[in-house]
PDB file of C-alpha atoms in Angstrom:
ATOM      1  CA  UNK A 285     -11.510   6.079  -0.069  1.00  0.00           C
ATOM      2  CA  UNK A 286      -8.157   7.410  -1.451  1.00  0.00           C
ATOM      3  CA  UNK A 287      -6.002   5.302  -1.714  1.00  0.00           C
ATOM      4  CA  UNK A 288      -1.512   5.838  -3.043  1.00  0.00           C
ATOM      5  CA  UNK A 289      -0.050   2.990  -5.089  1.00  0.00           C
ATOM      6  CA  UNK A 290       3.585   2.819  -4.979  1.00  0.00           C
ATOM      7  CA  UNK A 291       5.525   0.633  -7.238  1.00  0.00           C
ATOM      8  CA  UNK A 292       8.656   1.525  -9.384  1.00  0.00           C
ATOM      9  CA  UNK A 293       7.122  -0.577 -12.129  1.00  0.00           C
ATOM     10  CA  UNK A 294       5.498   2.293 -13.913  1.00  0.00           C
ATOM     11  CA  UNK A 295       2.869   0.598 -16.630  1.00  0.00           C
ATOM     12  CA  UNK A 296       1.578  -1.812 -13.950  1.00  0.00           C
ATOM     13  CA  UNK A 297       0.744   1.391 -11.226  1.00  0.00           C
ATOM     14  CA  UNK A 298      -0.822   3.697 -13.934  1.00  0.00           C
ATOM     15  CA  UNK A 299      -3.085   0.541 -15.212  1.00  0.00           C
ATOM     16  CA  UNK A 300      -3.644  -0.256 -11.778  1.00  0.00           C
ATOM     17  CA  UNK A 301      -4.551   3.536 -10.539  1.00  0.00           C
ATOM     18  CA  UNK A 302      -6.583   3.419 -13.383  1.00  0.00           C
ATOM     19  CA  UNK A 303      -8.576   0.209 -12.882  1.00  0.00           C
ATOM     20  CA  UNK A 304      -9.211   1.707  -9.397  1.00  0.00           C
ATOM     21  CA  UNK A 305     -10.533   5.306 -10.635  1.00  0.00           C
ATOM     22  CA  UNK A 306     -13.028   3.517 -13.062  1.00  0.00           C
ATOM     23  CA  UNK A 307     -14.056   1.386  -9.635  1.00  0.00           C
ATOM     24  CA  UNK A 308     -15.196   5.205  -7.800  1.00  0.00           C
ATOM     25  CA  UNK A 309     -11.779   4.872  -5.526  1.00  0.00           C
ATOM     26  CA  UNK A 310      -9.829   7.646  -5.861  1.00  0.00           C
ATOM     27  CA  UNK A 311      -6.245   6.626  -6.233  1.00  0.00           C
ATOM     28  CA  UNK A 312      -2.980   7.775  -7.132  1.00  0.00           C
ATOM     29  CA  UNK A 313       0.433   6.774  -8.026  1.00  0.00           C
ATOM     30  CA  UNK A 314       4.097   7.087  -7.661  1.00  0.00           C
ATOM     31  CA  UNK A 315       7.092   5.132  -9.089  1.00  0.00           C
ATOM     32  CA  UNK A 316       9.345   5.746  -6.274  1.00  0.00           C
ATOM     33  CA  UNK A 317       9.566   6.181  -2.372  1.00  0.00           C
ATOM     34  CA  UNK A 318      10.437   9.294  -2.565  1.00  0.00           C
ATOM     35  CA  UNK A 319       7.684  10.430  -4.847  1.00  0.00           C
ATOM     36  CA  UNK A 320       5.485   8.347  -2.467  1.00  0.00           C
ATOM     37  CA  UNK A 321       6.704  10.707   0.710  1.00  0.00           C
ATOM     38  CA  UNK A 322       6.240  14.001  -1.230  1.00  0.00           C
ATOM     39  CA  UNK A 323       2.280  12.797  -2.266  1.00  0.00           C
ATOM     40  CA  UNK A 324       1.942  11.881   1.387  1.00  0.00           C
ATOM     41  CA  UNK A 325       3.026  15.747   2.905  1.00  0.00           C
ATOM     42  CA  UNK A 326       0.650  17.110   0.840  1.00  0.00           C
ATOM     43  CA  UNK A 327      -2.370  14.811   0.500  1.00  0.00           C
ATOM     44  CA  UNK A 328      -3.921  12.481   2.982  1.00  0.00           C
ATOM     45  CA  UNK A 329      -4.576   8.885   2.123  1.00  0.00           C
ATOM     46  CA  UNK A 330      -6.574   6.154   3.655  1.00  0.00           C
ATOM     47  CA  UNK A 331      -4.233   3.482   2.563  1.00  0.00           C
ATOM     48  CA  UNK A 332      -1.011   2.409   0.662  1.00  0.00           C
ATOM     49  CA  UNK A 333      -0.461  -0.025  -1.866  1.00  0.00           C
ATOM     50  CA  UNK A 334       3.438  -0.907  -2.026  1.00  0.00           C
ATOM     51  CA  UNK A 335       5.498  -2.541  -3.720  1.00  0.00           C
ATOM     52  CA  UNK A 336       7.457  -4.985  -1.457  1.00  0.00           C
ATOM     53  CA  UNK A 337      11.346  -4.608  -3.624  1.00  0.00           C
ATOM     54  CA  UNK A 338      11.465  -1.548  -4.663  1.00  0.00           C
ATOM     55  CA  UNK A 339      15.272   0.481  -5.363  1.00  0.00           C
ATOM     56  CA  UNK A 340      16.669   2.379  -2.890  1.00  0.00           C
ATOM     57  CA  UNK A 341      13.790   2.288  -0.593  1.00  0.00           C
ATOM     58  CA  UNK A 342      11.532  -1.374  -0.389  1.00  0.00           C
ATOM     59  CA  UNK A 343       7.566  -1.324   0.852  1.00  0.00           C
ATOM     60  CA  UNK A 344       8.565  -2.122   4.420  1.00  0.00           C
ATOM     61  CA  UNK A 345      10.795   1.195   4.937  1.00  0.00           C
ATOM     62  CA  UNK A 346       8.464   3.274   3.122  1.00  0.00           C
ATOM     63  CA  UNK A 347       5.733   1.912   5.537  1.00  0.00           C
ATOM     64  CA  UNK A 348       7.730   3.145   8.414  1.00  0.00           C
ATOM     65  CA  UNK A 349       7.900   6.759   7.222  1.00  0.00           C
ATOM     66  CA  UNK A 350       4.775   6.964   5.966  1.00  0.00           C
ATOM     67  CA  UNK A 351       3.373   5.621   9.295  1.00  0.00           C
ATOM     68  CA  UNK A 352       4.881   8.778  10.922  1.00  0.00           C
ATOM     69  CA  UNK A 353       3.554  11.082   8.831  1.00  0.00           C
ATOM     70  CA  UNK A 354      -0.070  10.030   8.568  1.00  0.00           C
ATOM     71  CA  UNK A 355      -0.985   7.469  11.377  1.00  0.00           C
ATOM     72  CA  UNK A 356      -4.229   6.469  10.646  1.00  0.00           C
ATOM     73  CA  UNK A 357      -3.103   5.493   6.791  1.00  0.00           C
ATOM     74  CA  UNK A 358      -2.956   1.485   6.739  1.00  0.00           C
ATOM     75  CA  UNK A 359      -1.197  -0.665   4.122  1.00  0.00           C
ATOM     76  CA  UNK A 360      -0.863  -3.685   1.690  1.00  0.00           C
ATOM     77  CA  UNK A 361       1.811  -5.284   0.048  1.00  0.00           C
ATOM     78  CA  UNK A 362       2.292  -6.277  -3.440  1.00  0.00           C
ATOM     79  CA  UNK A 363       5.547  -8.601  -4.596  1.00  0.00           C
ATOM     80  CA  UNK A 364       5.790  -9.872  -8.068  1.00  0.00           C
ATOM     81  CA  UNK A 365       8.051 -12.919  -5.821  1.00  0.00           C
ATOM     82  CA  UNK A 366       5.006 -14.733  -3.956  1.00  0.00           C
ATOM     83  CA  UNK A 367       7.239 -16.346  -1.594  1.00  0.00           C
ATOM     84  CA  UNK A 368       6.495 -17.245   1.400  1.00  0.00           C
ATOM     85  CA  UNK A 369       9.952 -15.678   2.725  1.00  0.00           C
ATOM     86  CA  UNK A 370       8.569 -12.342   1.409  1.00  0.00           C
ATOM     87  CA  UNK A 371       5.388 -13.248   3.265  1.00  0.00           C
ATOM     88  CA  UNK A 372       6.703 -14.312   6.638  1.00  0.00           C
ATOM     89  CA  UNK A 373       9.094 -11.056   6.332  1.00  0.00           C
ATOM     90  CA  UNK A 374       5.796  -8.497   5.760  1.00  0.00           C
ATOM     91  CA  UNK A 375       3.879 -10.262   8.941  1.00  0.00           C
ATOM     92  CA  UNK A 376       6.747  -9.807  11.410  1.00  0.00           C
ATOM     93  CA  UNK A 377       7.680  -6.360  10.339  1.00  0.00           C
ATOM     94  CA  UNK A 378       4.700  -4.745   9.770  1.00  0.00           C
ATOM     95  CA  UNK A 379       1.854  -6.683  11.967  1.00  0.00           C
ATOM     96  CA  UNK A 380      -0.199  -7.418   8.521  1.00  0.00           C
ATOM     97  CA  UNK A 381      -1.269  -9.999   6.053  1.00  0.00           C
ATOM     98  CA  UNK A 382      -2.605  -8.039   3.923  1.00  0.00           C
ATOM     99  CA  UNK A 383       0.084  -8.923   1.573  1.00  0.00           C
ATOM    100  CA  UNK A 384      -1.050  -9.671  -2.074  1.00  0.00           C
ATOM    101  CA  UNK A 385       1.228 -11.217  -5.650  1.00  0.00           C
ATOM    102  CA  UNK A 386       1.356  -9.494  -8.606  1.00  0.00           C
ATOM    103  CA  UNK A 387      -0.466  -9.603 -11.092  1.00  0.00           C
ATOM    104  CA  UNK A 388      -3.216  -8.610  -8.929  1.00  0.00           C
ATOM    105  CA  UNK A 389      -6.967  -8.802  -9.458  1.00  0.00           C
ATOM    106  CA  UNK A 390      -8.447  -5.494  -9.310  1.00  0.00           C
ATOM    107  CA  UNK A 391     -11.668  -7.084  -7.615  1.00  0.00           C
ATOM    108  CA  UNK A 392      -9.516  -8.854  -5.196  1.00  0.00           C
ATOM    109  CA  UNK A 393      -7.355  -5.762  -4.513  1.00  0.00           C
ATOM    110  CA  UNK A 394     -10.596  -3.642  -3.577  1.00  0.00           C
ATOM    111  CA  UNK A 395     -11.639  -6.083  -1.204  1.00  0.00           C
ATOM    112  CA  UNK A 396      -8.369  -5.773   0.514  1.00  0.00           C
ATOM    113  CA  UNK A 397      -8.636  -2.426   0.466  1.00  0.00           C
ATOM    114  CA  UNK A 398     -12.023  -2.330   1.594  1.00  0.00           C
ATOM    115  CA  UNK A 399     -11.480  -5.050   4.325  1.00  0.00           C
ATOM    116  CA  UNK A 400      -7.966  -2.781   5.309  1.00  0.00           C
ATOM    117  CA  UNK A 401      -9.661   0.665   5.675  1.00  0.00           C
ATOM    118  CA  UNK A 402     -12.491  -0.732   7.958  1.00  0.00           C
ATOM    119  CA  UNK A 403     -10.358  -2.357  10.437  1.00  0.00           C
ATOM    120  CA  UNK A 404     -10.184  -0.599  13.311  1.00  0.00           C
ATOM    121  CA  UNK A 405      -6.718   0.723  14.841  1.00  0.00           C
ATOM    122  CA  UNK A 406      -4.105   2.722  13.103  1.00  0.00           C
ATOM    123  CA  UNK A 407      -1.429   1.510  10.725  1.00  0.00           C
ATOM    124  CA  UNK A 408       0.251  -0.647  13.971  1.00  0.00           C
ATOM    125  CA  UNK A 409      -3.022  -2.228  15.054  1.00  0.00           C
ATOM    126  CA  UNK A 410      -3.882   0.323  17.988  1.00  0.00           C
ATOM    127  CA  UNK A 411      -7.204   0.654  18.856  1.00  0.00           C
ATOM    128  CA  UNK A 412      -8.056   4.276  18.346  1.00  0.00           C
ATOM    129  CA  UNK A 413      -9.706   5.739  21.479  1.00  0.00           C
TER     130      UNK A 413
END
């Protein structure tokens, strides 16, 4: 599985990317959206991790462009906030609840992950055919 973590919060993503790596997921990071878009046109990813409040560019837009560039990539949310405004906000825009607050539990974040990759569908929820 290979999986991008996005989040401008650069200590938490490198622990995080590393926590995965030492788990056998392959994983890598960037600390922006716009790093995030430049990993994505030249690697493919099974899923995103991103950060819901980013600068500039937030999880939910990122989602959108990454969507259109790989289709089949799906996605979870991380917020440091936990609210369930932040919550209700991920579920109508992006069709997911596979929205998770930071500080994260690596085990819990692989089973997302895990649980995320083997739905079926692309990143909107269509059945592939």
């Amino acid at each position: 599985m290979r999986v991008l973590l996005v989040d401008d919060e650069e200590e938490f993503v490198v622990t995080l990317t590393e926590r995965l790596s030492l788990r056998g997921i392959d994983a890598e990071y960037a600390t922006s959206s716009y790093e995030a878009i430049k990993k994505a046109e030249t690697s493919s990813f099974d899923a995103a991790v991103l950060d819901l409040r980013m600068p500039k560019m937030g999880g939910l837009a990122l989602r959108e462009v990454l969507v259109k560039m790989q289709p089949k990539m799906k996605f979870i949310f991380l917020t440091g906030y936990g609210s369930e405004e932040d919550f209700n906000i991920v579920s109508a825009q992006s069709g997911t609840n596979f929205y998770l607050v930071k500080p994260v539990e690596i085990m819990t974040l692989i089973e997302k992950l895990r649980e995320v990759v083997n739905r079926k569908g692309d990143a909107n929820g269509n059945e592939n055919n």
